[in-house]
PDB file of C-alpha atoms in Angstrom:
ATOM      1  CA  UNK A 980     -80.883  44.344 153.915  1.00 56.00           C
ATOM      2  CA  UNK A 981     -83.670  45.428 156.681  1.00 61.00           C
ATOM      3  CA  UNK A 982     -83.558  47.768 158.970  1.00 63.00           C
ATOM      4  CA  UNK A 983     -85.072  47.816 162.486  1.00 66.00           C
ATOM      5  CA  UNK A 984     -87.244  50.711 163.043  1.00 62.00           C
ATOM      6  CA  UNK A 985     -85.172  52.490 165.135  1.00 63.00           C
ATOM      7  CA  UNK A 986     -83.056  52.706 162.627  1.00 65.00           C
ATOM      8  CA  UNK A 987     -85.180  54.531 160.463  1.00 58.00           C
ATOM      9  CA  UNK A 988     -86.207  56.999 162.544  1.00 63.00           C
ATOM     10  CA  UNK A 989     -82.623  57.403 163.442  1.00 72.00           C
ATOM     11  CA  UNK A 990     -81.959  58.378 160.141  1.00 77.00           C
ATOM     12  CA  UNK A 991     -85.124  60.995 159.754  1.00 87.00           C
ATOM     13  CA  UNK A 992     -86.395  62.357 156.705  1.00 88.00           C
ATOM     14  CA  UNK A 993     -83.833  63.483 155.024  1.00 90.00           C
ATOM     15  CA  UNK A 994     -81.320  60.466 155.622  1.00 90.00           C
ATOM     16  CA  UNK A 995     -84.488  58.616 154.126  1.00 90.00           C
ATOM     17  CA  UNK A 996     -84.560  60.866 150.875  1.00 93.00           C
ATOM     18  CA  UNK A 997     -80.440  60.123 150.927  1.00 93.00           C
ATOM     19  CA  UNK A 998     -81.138  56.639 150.986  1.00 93.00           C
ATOM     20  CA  UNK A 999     -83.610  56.318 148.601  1.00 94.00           C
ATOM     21  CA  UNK A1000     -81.429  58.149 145.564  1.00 96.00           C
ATOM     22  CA  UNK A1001     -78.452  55.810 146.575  1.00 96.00           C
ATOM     23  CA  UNK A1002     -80.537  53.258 145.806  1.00 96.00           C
ATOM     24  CA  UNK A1003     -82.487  54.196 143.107  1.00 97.00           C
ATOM     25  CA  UNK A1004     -78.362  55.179 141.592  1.00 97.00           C
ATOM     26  CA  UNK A1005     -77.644  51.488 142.510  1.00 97.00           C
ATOM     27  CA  UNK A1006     -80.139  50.035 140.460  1.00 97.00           C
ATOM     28  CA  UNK A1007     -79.589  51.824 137.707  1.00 96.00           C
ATOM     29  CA  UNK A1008     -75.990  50.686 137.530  1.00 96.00           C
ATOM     30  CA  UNK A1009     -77.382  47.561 137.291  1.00 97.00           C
ATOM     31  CA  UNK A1010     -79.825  48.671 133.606  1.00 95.00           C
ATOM     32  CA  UNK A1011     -78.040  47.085 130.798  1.00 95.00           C
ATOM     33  CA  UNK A1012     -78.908  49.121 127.363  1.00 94.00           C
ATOM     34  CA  UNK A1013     -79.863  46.824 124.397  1.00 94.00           C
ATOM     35  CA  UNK A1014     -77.960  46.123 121.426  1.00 97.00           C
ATOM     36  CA  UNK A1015     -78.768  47.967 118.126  1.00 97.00           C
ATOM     37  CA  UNK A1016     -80.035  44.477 116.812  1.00 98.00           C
ATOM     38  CA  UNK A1017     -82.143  43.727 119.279  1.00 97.00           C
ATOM     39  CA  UNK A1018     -83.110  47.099 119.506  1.00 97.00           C
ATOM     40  CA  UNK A1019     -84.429  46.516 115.729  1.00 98.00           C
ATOM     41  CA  UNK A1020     -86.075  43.204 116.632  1.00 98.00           C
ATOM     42  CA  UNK A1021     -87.864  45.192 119.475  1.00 98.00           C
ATOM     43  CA  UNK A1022     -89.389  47.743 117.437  1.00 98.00           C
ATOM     44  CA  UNK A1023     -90.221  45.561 114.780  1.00 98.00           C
ATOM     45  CA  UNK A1024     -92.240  43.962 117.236  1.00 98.00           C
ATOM     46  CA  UNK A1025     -94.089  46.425 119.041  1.00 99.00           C
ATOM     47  CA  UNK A1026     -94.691  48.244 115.034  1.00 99.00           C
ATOM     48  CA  UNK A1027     -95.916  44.590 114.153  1.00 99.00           C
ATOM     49  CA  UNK A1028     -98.547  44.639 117.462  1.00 99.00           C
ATOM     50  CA  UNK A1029     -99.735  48.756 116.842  1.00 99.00           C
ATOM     51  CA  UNK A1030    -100.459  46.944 113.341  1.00 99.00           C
ATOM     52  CA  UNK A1031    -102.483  44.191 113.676  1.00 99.00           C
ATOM     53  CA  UNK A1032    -104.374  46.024 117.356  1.00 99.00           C
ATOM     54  CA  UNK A1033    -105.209  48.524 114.503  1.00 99.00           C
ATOM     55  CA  UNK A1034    -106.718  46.324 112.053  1.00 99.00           C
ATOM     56  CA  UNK A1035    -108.544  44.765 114.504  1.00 99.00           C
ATOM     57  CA  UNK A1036    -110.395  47.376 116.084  1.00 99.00           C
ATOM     58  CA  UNK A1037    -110.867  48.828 112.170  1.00 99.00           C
ATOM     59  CA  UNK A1038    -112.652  45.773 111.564  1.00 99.00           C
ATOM     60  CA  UNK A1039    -114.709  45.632 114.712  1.00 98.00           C
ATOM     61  CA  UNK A1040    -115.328  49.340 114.177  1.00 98.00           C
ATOM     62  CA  UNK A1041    -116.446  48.526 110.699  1.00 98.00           C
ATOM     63  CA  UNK A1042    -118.387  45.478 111.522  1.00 98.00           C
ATOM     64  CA  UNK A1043    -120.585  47.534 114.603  1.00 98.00           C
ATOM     65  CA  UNK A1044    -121.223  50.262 112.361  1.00 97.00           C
ATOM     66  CA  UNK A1045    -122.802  48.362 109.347  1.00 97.00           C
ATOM     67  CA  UNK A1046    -124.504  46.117 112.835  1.00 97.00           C
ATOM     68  CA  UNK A1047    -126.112  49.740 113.769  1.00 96.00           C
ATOM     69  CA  UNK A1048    -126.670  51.296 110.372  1.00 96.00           C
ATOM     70  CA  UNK A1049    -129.134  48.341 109.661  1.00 95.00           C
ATOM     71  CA  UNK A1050    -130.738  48.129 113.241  1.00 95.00           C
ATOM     72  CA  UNK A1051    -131.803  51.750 112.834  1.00 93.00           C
ATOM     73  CA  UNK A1052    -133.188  51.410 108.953  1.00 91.00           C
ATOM     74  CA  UNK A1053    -134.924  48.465 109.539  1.00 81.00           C
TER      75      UNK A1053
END
């Protein structure tokens, strides 16, 4: 739904601040809460990513420290 500007300023500030928690309250009618399943799946996911992003930059952390331990010995 759009409004005409004189309908906004019609309203003012405060019918603006009104408007905007009716509609933020509207949308969160519309938030549907996951199941405890998938709720499961989703943080088996997300523990699954943290692991492997963590073994990655180990690795790349290992592999540029060894790289800099032998540029400054040689």
């Amino acid at each position: 739904m759009t409004e005409t500007t004189a309908q906004r300023k019609k309203r003012g500030f405060f019918g603006a601040i009104s408007l905007f928690f009716a509609q933020v309250i509207q949308e969160l009618r519309k938030v549907v809460s996951p199941t405890r399943k998938e709720l499961v799946n989703y943080w088996f996911v997300v523990l699954m990513f943290v692991v492997i992003v963590m073994i990655m930059v180990g690795l790349l952390d290992f592999v540029f420290g060894k790289v800099a331990v032998w540029s400054f010995t040689r």
